[in-house]
PDB file of C-alpha atoms and ligand atoms in Angstrom:
ATOM      1  CA  MET A  30      43.895  12.387 -64.921  1.00  0.00           C
ATOM      2  CA  LYS A  31      43.644  15.292 -67.305  1.00  0.00           C
ATOM      3  CA  VAL A  32      43.546  18.811 -65.883  1.00  0.00           C
ATOM      4  CA  ILE A  33      41.609  21.078 -68.226  1.00  0.00           C
ATOM      5  CA  LYS A  34      41.672  24.858 -67.899  1.00  0.00           C
ATOM      6  CA  THR A  35      39.898  26.149 -70.978  1.00  0.00           C
ATOM      7  CA  ILE A  36      36.574  25.642 -72.702  1.00  0.00           C
ATOM      8  CA  GLY A  37      38.354  24.788 -75.955  1.00  0.00           C
ATOM      9  CA  GLN A  38      40.350  22.024 -74.259  1.00  0.00           C
ATOM     10  CA  LEU A  39      37.224  20.659 -72.592  1.00  0.00           C
ATOM     11  CA  ARG A  40      35.339  20.564 -75.900  1.00  0.00           C
ATOM     12  CA  ARG A  41      38.233  18.768 -77.595  1.00  0.00           C
ATOM     13  CA  TYR A  42      38.579  16.296 -74.722  1.00  0.00           C
ATOM     14  CA  ARG A  43      34.833  15.561 -74.726  1.00  0.00           C
ATOM     15  CA  GLY A  44      34.790  15.219 -78.506  1.00  0.00           C
ATOM     16  CA  GLY A  45      37.388  12.458 -78.288  1.00  0.00           C
ATOM     17  CA  LEU A  46      35.417  10.316 -75.820  1.00  0.00           C
ATOM     18  CA  THR A  47      33.365   7.338 -76.835  1.00  0.00           C
ATOM     19  CA  GLY A  48      31.346   5.689 -74.089  1.00  0.00           C
ATOM     20  CA  SER A  49      29.313   7.052 -71.213  1.00  0.00           C
ATOM     21  CA  VAL A  50      30.283  10.266 -69.449  1.00  0.00           C
ATOM     22  CA  GLY A  51      29.448  11.383 -65.893  1.00  0.00           C
ATOM     23  CA  LEU A  52      29.763  14.984 -64.683  1.00  0.00           C
ATOM     24  CA  VAL A  53      30.227  16.073 -61.063  1.00  0.00           C
ATOM     25  CA  PRO A  54      30.047  19.874 -60.630  1.00  0.00           C
ATOM     26  CA  THR A  55      31.658  21.223 -57.431  1.00  0.00           C
ATOM     27  CA  LEU A  56      33.010  24.390 -55.862  1.00  0.00           C
ATOM     28  CA  GLY A  57      36.064  22.435 -54.680  1.00  0.00           C
ATOM     29  CA  PHE A  58      37.615  22.094 -51.211  1.00  0.00           C
ATOM     30  CA  LEU A  59      36.488  18.516 -51.538  1.00  0.00           C
ATOM     31  CA  HIS A  60      35.247  16.245 -48.762  1.00  0.00           C
ATOM     32  CA  GLN A  61      33.681  12.798 -48.567  1.00  0.00           C
ATOM     33  CA  GLY A  62      30.311  14.177 -49.692  1.00  0.00           C
ATOM     34  CA  HIS A  63      31.805  15.297 -53.002  1.00  0.00           C
ATOM     35  CA  LEU A  64      33.796  12.089 -53.301  1.00  0.00           C
ATOM     36  CA  SER A  65      30.662   9.963 -52.885  1.00  0.00           C
ATOM     37  CA  LEU A  66      29.360  11.639 -56.068  1.00  0.00           C
ATOM     38  CA  VAL A  67      32.666  11.056 -57.867  1.00  0.00           C
ATOM     39  CA  ASN A  68      32.770   7.403 -56.779  1.00  0.00           C
ATOM     40  CA  LYS A  69      29.233   6.847 -58.035  1.00  0.00           C
ATOM     41  CA  SER A  70      30.053   8.474 -61.361  1.00  0.00           C
ATOM     42  CA  VAL A  71      33.225   6.396 -61.744  1.00  0.00           C
ATOM     43  CA  THR A  72      31.183   3.245 -61.088  1.00  0.00           C
ATOM     44  CA  ASP A  73      28.363   4.225 -63.454  1.00  0.00           C
ATOM     45  CA  ASN A  74      30.291   5.692 -66.401  1.00  0.00           C
ATOM     46  CA  ASP A  75      33.233   5.046 -68.710  1.00  0.00           C
ATOM     47  CA  TYR A  76      34.528   8.585 -68.045  1.00  0.00           C
ATOM     48  CA  THR A  77      34.070  10.987 -65.153  1.00  0.00           C
ATOM     49  CA  ILE A  78      34.605  14.728 -65.495  1.00  0.00           C
ATOM     50  CA  VAL A  79      34.680  16.767 -62.269  1.00  0.00           C
ATOM     51  CA  SER A  80      34.480  20.541 -62.342  1.00  0.00           C
ATOM     52  CA  VAL A  81      36.131  22.557 -59.582  1.00  0.00           C
ATOM     53  CA  PHE A  82      35.019  26.156 -59.909  1.00  0.00           C
ATOM     54  CA  VAL A  83      34.058  28.671 -57.235  1.00  0.00           C
ATOM     55  CA  ASN A  84      31.305  30.224 -59.301  1.00  0.00           C
ATOM     56  CA  PRO A  85      31.172  33.959 -58.498  1.00  0.00           C
ATOM     57  CA  THR A  86      27.646  34.465 -59.858  1.00  0.00           C
ATOM     58  CA  GLN A  87      26.014  32.262 -57.238  1.00  0.00           C
ATOM     59  CA  PHE A  88      27.369  34.338 -54.341  1.00  0.00           C
ATOM     60  CA  GLY A  89      25.565  37.466 -53.155  1.00  0.00           C
ATOM     61  CA  PRO A  90      27.527  40.734 -52.683  1.00  0.00           C
ATOM     62  CA  ASP A  91      27.703  40.233 -48.892  1.00  0.00           C
ATOM     63  CA  GLU A  92      28.476  36.532 -49.075  1.00  0.00           C
ATOM     64  CA  ASP A  93      31.709  34.545 -48.760  1.00  0.00           C
ATOM     65  CA  PHE A  94      32.981  34.353 -52.371  1.00  0.00           C
ATOM     66  CA  GLU A  95      36.385  35.836 -51.469  1.00  0.00           C
ATOM     67  CA  SER A  96      36.901  33.760 -48.340  1.00  0.00           C
ATOM     68  CA  TYR A  97      35.384  30.522 -49.688  1.00  0.00           C
ATOM     69  CA  PRO A  98      37.955  27.788 -48.869  1.00  0.00           C
ATOM     70  CA  ARG A  99      40.174  26.739 -51.768  1.00  0.00           C
ATOM     71  CA  ASP A 100      42.890  24.066 -52.015  1.00  0.00           C
ATOM     72  CA  THR A 101      43.405  23.041 -55.623  1.00  0.00           C
ATOM     73  CA  GLY A 102      46.441  20.832 -54.954  1.00  0.00           C
ATOM     74  CA  ARG A 103      44.573  18.779 -52.382  1.00  0.00           C
ATOM     75  CA  ASP A 104      41.459  18.573 -54.594  1.00  0.00           C
ATOM     76  CA  LEU A 105      43.518  17.267 -57.524  1.00  0.00           C
ATOM     77  CA  ALA A 106      45.182  14.615 -55.343  1.00  0.00           C
ATOM     78  CA  LEU A 107      41.796  13.451 -54.013  1.00  0.00           C
ATOM     79  CA  LEU A 108      40.311  13.301 -57.524  1.00  0.00           C
ATOM     80  CA  GLU A 109      43.304  11.420 -58.877  1.00  0.00           C
ATOM     81  CA  ALA A 110      42.937   8.876 -56.052  1.00  0.00           C
ATOM     82  CA  ALA A 111      39.193   8.611 -56.772  1.00  0.00           C
ATOM     83  CA  GLN A 112      40.035   7.797 -60.414  1.00  0.00           C
ATOM     84  CA  ALA A 113      38.339  10.773 -62.012  1.00  0.00           C
ATOM     85  CA  ASP A 114      39.341  11.001 -65.681  1.00  0.00           C
ATOM     86  CA  ALA A 115      39.361  14.768 -66.057  1.00  0.00           C
ATOM     87  CA  VAL A 116      39.071  17.883 -63.915  1.00  0.00           C
ATOM     88  CA  PHE A 117      37.754  21.127 -65.369  1.00  0.00           C
ATOM     89  CA  LEU A 118      39.435  23.941 -63.466  1.00  0.00           C
ATOM     90  CA  PRO A 119      38.633  27.157 -65.308  1.00  0.00           C
ATOM     91  CA  ASP A 120      39.292  30.780 -64.362  1.00  0.00           C
ATOM     92  CA  ALA A 121      36.251  32.994 -63.884  1.00  0.00           C
ATOM     93  CA  ALA A 122      37.172  34.928 -67.062  1.00  0.00           C
ATOM     94  CA  GLU A 123      37.067  31.690 -69.059  1.00  0.00           C
ATOM     95  CA  VAL A 124      33.534  30.901 -67.859  1.00  0.00           C
ATOM     96  CA  TYR A 125      32.289  34.504 -67.958  1.00  0.00           C
ATOM     97  CA  PRO A 126      34.010  36.504 -70.698  1.00  0.00           C
ATOM     98  CA  PRO A 127      33.083  40.214 -70.577  1.00  0.00           C
ATOM     99  CA  SER A 128      30.728  39.766 -73.525  1.00  0.00           C
ATOM    100  CA  ALA A 129      28.573  37.115 -71.784  1.00  0.00           C
ATOM    101  CA  ASP A 130      25.324  38.560 -70.455  1.00  0.00           C
ATOM    102  CA  THR A 131      22.858  35.693 -70.879  1.00  0.00           C
ATOM    103  CA  THR A 132      21.621  34.055 -67.688  1.00  0.00           C
ATOM    104  CA  VAL A 133      19.281  31.190 -66.886  1.00  0.00           C
ATOM    105  CA  VAL A 134      16.406  32.295 -64.671  1.00  0.00           C
ATOM    106  CA  PRO A 135      14.770  29.315 -62.990  1.00  0.00           C
ATOM    107  CA  GLY A 136      11.051  29.451 -62.178  1.00  0.00           C
ATOM    108  CA  GLN A 137       8.932  29.379 -59.010  1.00  0.00           C
ATOM    109  CA  ILE A 138      10.826  26.542 -57.374  1.00  0.00           C
ATOM    110  CA  ALA A 139      13.881  28.763 -57.055  1.00  0.00           C
ATOM    111  CA  GLU A 140      12.036  31.570 -55.296  1.00  0.00           C
ATOM    112  CA  ARG A 141      11.396  29.902 -51.941  1.00  0.00           C
ATOM    113  CA  LEU A 142      13.777  28.865 -49.120  1.00  0.00           C
ATOM    114  CA  GLU A 143      17.387  29.432 -50.276  1.00  0.00           C
ATOM    115  CA  GLY A 144      16.108  31.540 -53.157  1.00  0.00           C
ATOM    116  CA  ALA A 145      14.263  33.853 -50.762  1.00  0.00           C
ATOM    117  CA  SER A 146      17.276  34.184 -48.445  1.00  0.00           C
ATOM    118  CA  ARG A 147      19.858  34.428 -51.233  1.00  0.00           C
ATOM    119  CA  PRO A 148      18.393  36.493 -54.089  1.00  0.00           C
ATOM    120  CA  GLY A 149      20.011  35.610 -57.421  1.00  0.00           C
ATOM    121  CA  HIS A 150      21.727  32.514 -56.019  1.00  0.00           C
ATOM    122  CA  PHE A 151      19.864  30.015 -58.181  1.00  0.00           C
ATOM    123  CA  ARG A 152      20.231  32.180 -61.260  1.00  0.00           C
ATOM    124  CA  GLY A 153      23.998  31.808 -60.802  1.00  0.00           C
ATOM    125  CA  VAL A 154      23.710  28.089 -60.125  1.00  0.00           C
ATOM    126  CA  ALA A 155      21.374  27.478 -63.073  1.00  0.00           C
ATOM    127  CA  THR A 156      23.568  29.427 -65.480  1.00  0.00           C
ATOM    128  CA  VAL A 157      26.808  27.703 -64.551  1.00  0.00           C
ATOM    129  CA  VAL A 158      25.257  24.229 -64.400  1.00  0.00           C
ATOM    130  CA  LEU A 159      23.639  24.611 -67.820  1.00  0.00           C
ATOM    131  CA  LYS A 160      26.985  25.793 -69.219  1.00  0.00           C
ATOM    132  CA  LEU A 161      28.772  22.796 -67.665  1.00  0.00           C
ATOM    133  CA  LEU A 162      26.133  20.414 -69.042  1.00  0.00           C
ATOM    134  CA  ASN A 163      26.514  21.953 -72.506  1.00  0.00           C
ATOM    135  CA  LEU A 164      30.304  21.684 -72.345  1.00  0.00           C
ATOM    136  CA  ALA A 165      30.686  18.214 -70.835  1.00  0.00           C
ATOM    137  CA  GLN A 166      27.572  16.766 -72.493  1.00  0.00           C
ATOM    138  CA  PRO A 167      27.351  14.056 -69.845  1.00  0.00           C
ATOM    139  CA  HIS A 168      24.968  11.121 -69.935  1.00  0.00           C
ATOM    140  CA  ASN A 169      24.684  11.390 -66.153  1.00  0.00           C
ATOM    141  CA  ALA A 170      25.219  14.347 -63.810  1.00  0.00           C
ATOM    142  CA  TYR A 171      25.600  13.870 -60.049  1.00  0.00           C
ATOM    143  CA  PHE A 172      24.267  16.151 -57.300  1.00  0.00           C
ATOM    144  CA  GLY A 173      23.929  15.833 -53.531  1.00  0.00           C
ATOM    145  CA  GLN A 174      20.679  15.707 -51.588  1.00  0.00           C
ATOM    146  CA  LYS A 175      22.466  17.981 -49.095  1.00  0.00           C
ATOM    147  CA  ASP A 176      21.500  20.868 -51.400  1.00  0.00           C
ATOM    148  CA  ALA A 177      17.930  19.660 -51.853  1.00  0.00           C
ATOM    149  CA  GLN A 178      16.561  22.789 -53.483  1.00  0.00           C
ATOM    150  CA  GLN A 179      19.541  23.051 -55.835  1.00  0.00           C
ATOM    151  CA  LEU A 180      18.836  19.474 -56.903  1.00  0.00           C
ATOM    152  CA  ALA A 181      15.151  20.301 -57.470  1.00  0.00           C
ATOM    153  CA  VAL A 182      16.062  23.423 -59.470  1.00  0.00           C
ATOM    154  CA  ILE A 183      18.505  21.491 -61.651  1.00  0.00           C
ATOM    155  CA  ARG A 184      16.002  18.704 -62.286  1.00  0.00           C
ATOM    156  CA  LYS A 185      13.476  21.355 -63.323  1.00  0.00           C
ATOM    157  CA  ILE A 186      15.923  23.094 -65.668  1.00  0.00           C
ATOM    158  CA  ALA A 187      16.869  19.785 -67.297  1.00  0.00           C
ATOM    159  CA  ALA A 188      13.174  18.948 -67.780  1.00  0.00           C
ATOM    160  CA  ASP A 189      11.975  22.410 -68.841  1.00  0.00           C
ATOM    161  CA  LEU A 190      14.874  23.080 -71.227  1.00  0.00           C
ATOM    162  CA  ASN A 191      15.016  19.503 -72.576  1.00  0.00           C
ATOM    163  CA  VAL A 192      18.618  18.911 -71.572  1.00  0.00           C
ATOM    164  CA  PRO A 193      19.548  15.354 -72.578  1.00  0.00           C
ATOM    165  CA  VAL A 194      21.022  14.257 -69.246  1.00  0.00           C
ATOM    166  CA  ARG A 195      20.023  11.993 -66.375  1.00  0.00           C
ATOM    167  CA  ILE A 196      20.235  13.823 -63.039  1.00  0.00           C
ATOM    168  CA  VAL A 197      21.398  11.459 -60.294  1.00  0.00           C
ATOM    169  CA  ALA A 198      20.810  12.376 -56.626  1.00  0.00           C
ATOM    170  CA  MET A 199      23.113  11.063 -53.915  1.00  0.00           C
ATOM    171  CA  PRO A 200      22.391  10.937 -50.160  1.00  0.00           C
ATOM    172  CA  THR A 201      23.923  13.414 -47.720  1.00  0.00           C
ATOM    173  CA  VAL A 202      27.234  12.265 -46.254  1.00  0.00           C
ATOM    174  CA  ARG A 203      27.587  13.187 -42.571  1.00  0.00           C
ATOM    175  CA  GLU A 204      30.236  13.403 -39.885  1.00  0.00           C
ATOM    176  CA  ALA A 205      30.018  10.838 -37.070  1.00  0.00           C
ATOM    177  CA  ASP A 206      27.881  13.221 -34.956  1.00  0.00           C
ATOM    178  CA  GLY A 207      25.440  13.870 -37.803  1.00  0.00           C
ATOM    179  CA  LEU A 208      26.711  17.232 -39.081  1.00  0.00           C
ATOM    180  CA  ALA A 209      26.321  17.263 -42.871  1.00  0.00           C
ATOM    181  CA  MET A 210      29.725  17.539 -44.529  1.00  0.00           C
ATOM    182  CA  SER A 211      30.256  20.941 -46.112  1.00  0.00           C
ATOM    183  CA  SER A 212      33.267  22.928 -47.269  1.00  0.00           C
ATOM    184  CA  ARG A 213      31.918  25.736 -45.057  1.00  0.00           C
ATOM    185  CA  ASN A 214      32.330  23.593 -41.925  1.00  0.00           C
ATOM    186  CA  SER A 215      35.992  24.639 -42.086  1.00  0.00           C
ATOM    187  CA  TYR A 216      34.897  28.128 -40.954  1.00  0.00           C
ATOM    188  CA  LEU A 217      33.652  26.790 -37.596  1.00  0.00           C
ATOM    189  CA  SER A 218      35.629  27.253 -34.368  1.00  0.00           C
ATOM    190  CA  PRO A 219      35.663  24.212 -32.041  1.00  0.00           C
ATOM    191  CA  THR A 220      32.741  25.566 -29.963  1.00  0.00           C
ATOM    192  CA  GLU A 221      30.798  26.458 -33.116  1.00  0.00           C
ATOM    193  CA  ARG A 222      31.504  23.012 -34.552  1.00  0.00           C
ATOM    194  CA  GLN A 223      29.906  21.538 -31.429  1.00  0.00           C
ATOM    195  CA  ALA A 224      26.903  23.895 -31.685  1.00  0.00           C
ATOM    196  CA  ALA A 225      26.449  23.034 -35.388  1.00  0.00           C
ATOM    197  CA  THR A 226      25.146  19.569 -34.509  1.00  0.00           C
ATOM    198  CA  VAL A 227      21.855  21.282 -33.587  1.00  0.00           C
ATOM    199  CA  LEU A 228      20.785  21.256 -37.275  1.00  0.00           C
ATOM    200  CA  TYR A 229      20.941  17.468 -37.468  1.00  0.00           C
ATOM    201  CA  ARG A 230      19.497  17.017 -33.974  1.00  0.00           C
ATOM    202  CA  SER A 231      16.475  19.145 -34.873  1.00  0.00           C
ATOM    203  CA  LEU A 232      15.955  17.187 -38.110  1.00  0.00           C
ATOM    204  CA  LYS A 233      16.118  13.878 -36.231  1.00  0.00           C
ATOM    205  CA  MET A 234      13.529  15.188 -33.783  1.00  0.00           C
ATOM    206  CA  ALA A 235      11.250  16.187 -36.676  1.00  0.00           C
ATOM    207  CA  GLU A 236      11.697  12.794 -38.286  1.00  0.00           C
ATOM    208  CA  GLU A 237      10.718  11.099 -35.045  1.00  0.00           C
ATOM    209  CA  PHE A 238       7.581  13.248 -34.601  1.00  0.00           C
ATOM    210  CA  ILE A 239       6.498  12.514 -38.157  1.00  0.00           C
ATOM    211  CA  SER A 240       7.180   8.786 -37.858  1.00  0.00           C
ATOM    212  CA  ARG A 241       4.954   8.773 -34.754  1.00  0.00           C
ATOM    213  CA  GLY A 242       2.109  10.246 -36.789  1.00  0.00           C
ATOM    214  CA  GLN A 243       2.354  14.009 -36.191  1.00  0.00           C
ATOM    215  CA  THR A 244       1.152  15.755 -39.368  1.00  0.00           C
ATOM    216  CA  ASP A 245       0.882  19.350 -38.123  1.00  0.00           C
ATOM    217  CA  ALA A 246       3.826  21.128 -39.739  1.00  0.00           C
ATOM    218  CA  ASP A 247       3.625  24.157 -37.410  1.00  0.00           C
ATOM    219  CA  ILE A 248       3.890  22.017 -34.275  1.00  0.00           C
ATOM    220  CA  ILE A 249       7.027  20.354 -35.606  1.00  0.00           C
ATOM    221  CA  LYS A 250       8.595  23.591 -36.845  1.00  0.00           C
ATOM    222  CA  ASN A 251       7.962  25.208 -33.441  1.00  0.00           C
ATOM    223  CA  ARG A 252       9.661  22.321 -31.645  1.00  0.00           C
ATOM    224  CA  MET A 253      12.622  22.519 -34.003  1.00  0.00           C
ATOM    225  CA  ALA A 254      12.843  26.295 -33.481  1.00  0.00           C
ATOM    226  CA  ALA A 255      12.776  25.863 -29.697  1.00  0.00           C
ATOM    227  CA  MET A 256      15.605  23.351 -29.826  1.00  0.00           C
ATOM    228  CA  ILE A 257      17.727  25.594 -32.066  1.00  0.00           C
ATOM    229  CA  GLU A 258      16.998  28.745 -30.060  1.00  0.00           C
ATOM    230  CA  ALA A 259      18.278  26.962 -26.951  1.00  0.00           C
ATOM    231  CA  GLU A 260      21.697  26.920 -28.636  1.00  0.00           C
ATOM    232  CA  PRO A 261      23.243  30.369 -27.965  1.00  0.00           C
ATOM    233  CA  LEU A 262      25.516  30.354 -31.041  1.00  0.00           C
ATOM    234  CA  ALA A 263      22.679  29.480 -33.446  1.00  0.00           C
ATOM    235  CA  GLU A 264      20.458  31.916 -35.308  1.00  0.00           C
ATOM    236  CA  ILE A 265      17.627  30.535 -37.458  1.00  0.00           C
ATOM    237  CA  ASP A 266      17.280  31.794 -41.020  1.00  0.00           C
ATOM    238  CA  TYR A 267      14.372  29.487 -41.925  1.00  0.00           C
ATOM    239  CA  ILE A 268      12.784  26.178 -40.995  1.00  0.00           C
ATOM    240  CA  SER A 269      10.557  24.673 -43.662  1.00  0.00           C
ATOM    241  CA  ILE A 270       8.374  21.651 -44.168  1.00  0.00           C
ATOM    242  CA  ALA A 271       7.411  21.601 -47.817  1.00  0.00           C
ATOM    243  CA  GLU A 272       5.848  19.411 -50.442  1.00  0.00           C
ATOM    244  CA  ALA A 273       8.896  17.702 -51.961  1.00  0.00           C
ATOM    245  CA  GLY A 274       8.035  18.284 -55.633  1.00  0.00           C
ATOM    246  CA  SER A 275       7.034  21.961 -55.638  1.00  0.00           C
ATOM    247  CA  LEU A 276       8.790  22.975 -52.389  1.00  0.00           C
ATOM    248  CA  ARG A 277       5.567  24.762 -51.409  1.00  0.00           C
ATOM    249  CA  GLU A 278       5.227  25.098 -47.653  1.00  0.00           C
ATOM    250  CA  THR A 279       2.848  22.503 -46.235  1.00  0.00           C
ATOM    251  CA  VAL A 280       0.420  22.781 -43.310  1.00  0.00           C
ATOM    252  CA  ASP A 281      -0.660  19.146 -43.084  1.00  0.00           C
ATOM    253  CA  ILE A 282       2.326  16.889 -43.804  1.00  0.00           C
ATOM    254  CA  LYS A 283       1.850  14.329 -46.568  1.00  0.00           C
ATOM    255  CA  GLN A 284       4.380  12.220 -48.468  1.00  0.00           C
ATOM    256  CA  PRO A 285       6.567  13.187 -50.187  1.00  0.00           C
ATOM    257  CA  PHE A 286       7.856  16.044 -48.030  1.00  0.00           C
ATOM    258  CA  LEU A 287      11.101  17.889 -47.432  1.00  0.00           C
ATOM    259  CA  VAL A 288      12.092  19.228 -44.022  1.00  0.00           C
ATOM    260  CA  SER A 289      14.845  21.795 -44.521  1.00  0.00           C
ATOM    261  CA  LEU A 290      16.530  24.542 -42.584  1.00  0.00           C
ATOM    262  CA  ALA A 291      19.182  27.223 -42.739  1.00  0.00           C
ATOM    263  CA  VAL A 292      20.877  28.298 -39.529  1.00  0.00           C
ATOM    264  CA  LYS A 293      23.763  30.631 -38.851  1.00  0.00           C
ATOM    265  CA  ILE A 294      26.304  29.299 -36.386  1.00  0.00           C
ATOM    266  CA  GLY A 295      28.272  32.401 -35.487  1.00  0.00           C
ATOM    267  CA  ARG A 296      29.002  33.910 -38.912  1.00  0.00           C
ATOM    268  CA  THR A 297      28.724  30.627 -40.821  1.00  0.00           C
ATOM    269  CA  ARG A 298      25.462  29.852 -42.580  1.00  0.00           C
ATOM    270  CA  LEU A 299      24.718  26.118 -42.737  1.00  0.00           C
ATOM    271  CA  ILE A 300      21.885  24.212 -44.427  1.00  0.00           C
ATOM    272  CA  ASP A 301      20.575  20.691 -43.976  1.00  0.00           C
ATOM    273  CA  ASN A 302      17.442  18.685 -44.712  1.00  0.00           C
ATOM    274  CA  PHE A 303      15.791  15.361 -44.770  1.00  0.00           C
ATOM    275  CA  ILE A 304      13.424  14.090 -47.410  1.00  0.00           C
ATOM    276  CA  SER A 305      10.738  11.414 -47.047  1.00  0.00           C
ATOM    277  CA  GLU A 306      11.116   8.303 -49.199  1.00  0.00           C
TER     278      GLU A 306
HETATM  279  P1  AMP B 423      29.497  22.243 -53.530  1.00  0.00           P
HETATM  280  O1  AMP B 423      30.955  22.119 -53.809  1.00  0.00           O
HETATM  281  O2  AMP B 423      29.188  22.548 -52.092  1.00  0.00           O
HETATM  282  O3  AMP B 423      28.773  23.104 -54.513  1.00  0.00           O
HETATM  283  O4  AMP B 423      28.915  20.778 -53.743  1.00  0.00           O
HETATM  284  C1  AMP B 423      29.084  20.091 -54.969  1.00  0.00           C
HETATM  285  C2  AMP B 423      28.142  18.922 -55.006  1.00  0.00           C
HETATM  286  O5  AMP B 423      28.403  18.052 -53.893  1.00  0.00           O
HETATM  287  C3  AMP B 423      26.672  19.333 -54.908  1.00  0.00           C
HETATM  288  O6  AMP B 423      25.874  18.513 -55.741  1.00  0.00           O
HETATM  289  C4  AMP B 423      26.372  19.095 -53.443  1.00  0.00           C
HETATM  290  O7  AMP B 423      25.009  18.847 -53.174  1.00  0.00           O
HETATM  291  C5  AMP B 423      27.212  17.867 -53.161  1.00  0.00           C
HETATM  292  N1  AMP B 423      27.486  17.762 -51.729  1.00  0.00           N
HETATM  293  C6  AMP B 423      27.996  18.716 -50.925  1.00  0.00           C
HETATM  294  N2  AMP B 423      28.054  18.278 -49.648  1.00  0.00           N
HETATM  295  C7  AMP B 423      27.554  17.006 -49.660  1.00  0.00           C
HETATM  296  C8  AMP B 423      27.340  16.023 -48.646  1.00  0.00           C
HETATM  297  N3  AMP B 423      27.639  16.243 -47.373  1.00  0.00           N
HETATM  298  N4  AMP B 423      26.814  14.838 -49.031  1.00  0.00           N
HETATM  299  C9  AMP B 423      26.501  14.604 -50.329  1.00  0.00           C
HETATM  300  N5  AMP B 423      26.676  15.491 -51.318  1.00  0.00           N
HETATM  301  C10 AMP B 423      27.197  16.683 -50.985  1.00  0.00           C
END
């Protein structure tokens, strides 16, 4: 496995490849969710490039950029075992030299939900992902459904800016009790870890209501809110039932829809969702 630190090295490495290339962008501190993307890319492509980069521009000033968990040695061992071909592990100064002041501003779809709670977040995501796509020039790029809005934003950028890549979505990988795997789960104390299952439990309840024919989004959101509010360590940021394409909030639920939520458990902000078929 090749460990690549600079843009020049990545360009040279990519230039020497013949055959299909898959890209898996990550912030690192890898878990089985990330590895499911890597495994899929390794199966689908002749070469898999994984980026491990805690992208400063997608964190707000009061967010956890500094404390975001990092373990490069462990990440490299996991990627080697998963048979990734190359890991792009740049410094922030390599990705954002002082002269760089161009950013990618995604449209409407980035303004709701996470975009409303985390101003500028998707601008940071869009900019770094477009840069990674331009550098790695993959045939396929892999993203998790866990970050449903991020996936929608990236699909939109690829379509709107005519990026020649296929965006592949992979299902959310969960712990045995349903908690979606996330690098941020490492922040949780044992009691918080227990409380964090409320996100998944509330989504399962919503899924059950909808499968029984309930189409009133407010009724379902109120039931989810009541369940989460009963958990003393949980504080709701948002609960949304939206049209899956536009992410516009829906009143009367129709397919395809996305139920998503952001909840703080203690000081840790977690997100989760489920999407209709
Ligand atoms: P991150 O390092 O959190 O930015 O995640 C990198 C990629 O892995 C993104 O496309 C995420 O959506 C995806 N991912 C993160 N957690 C999971 C999970 N539990 N299941 C599936 N994909 C995930």
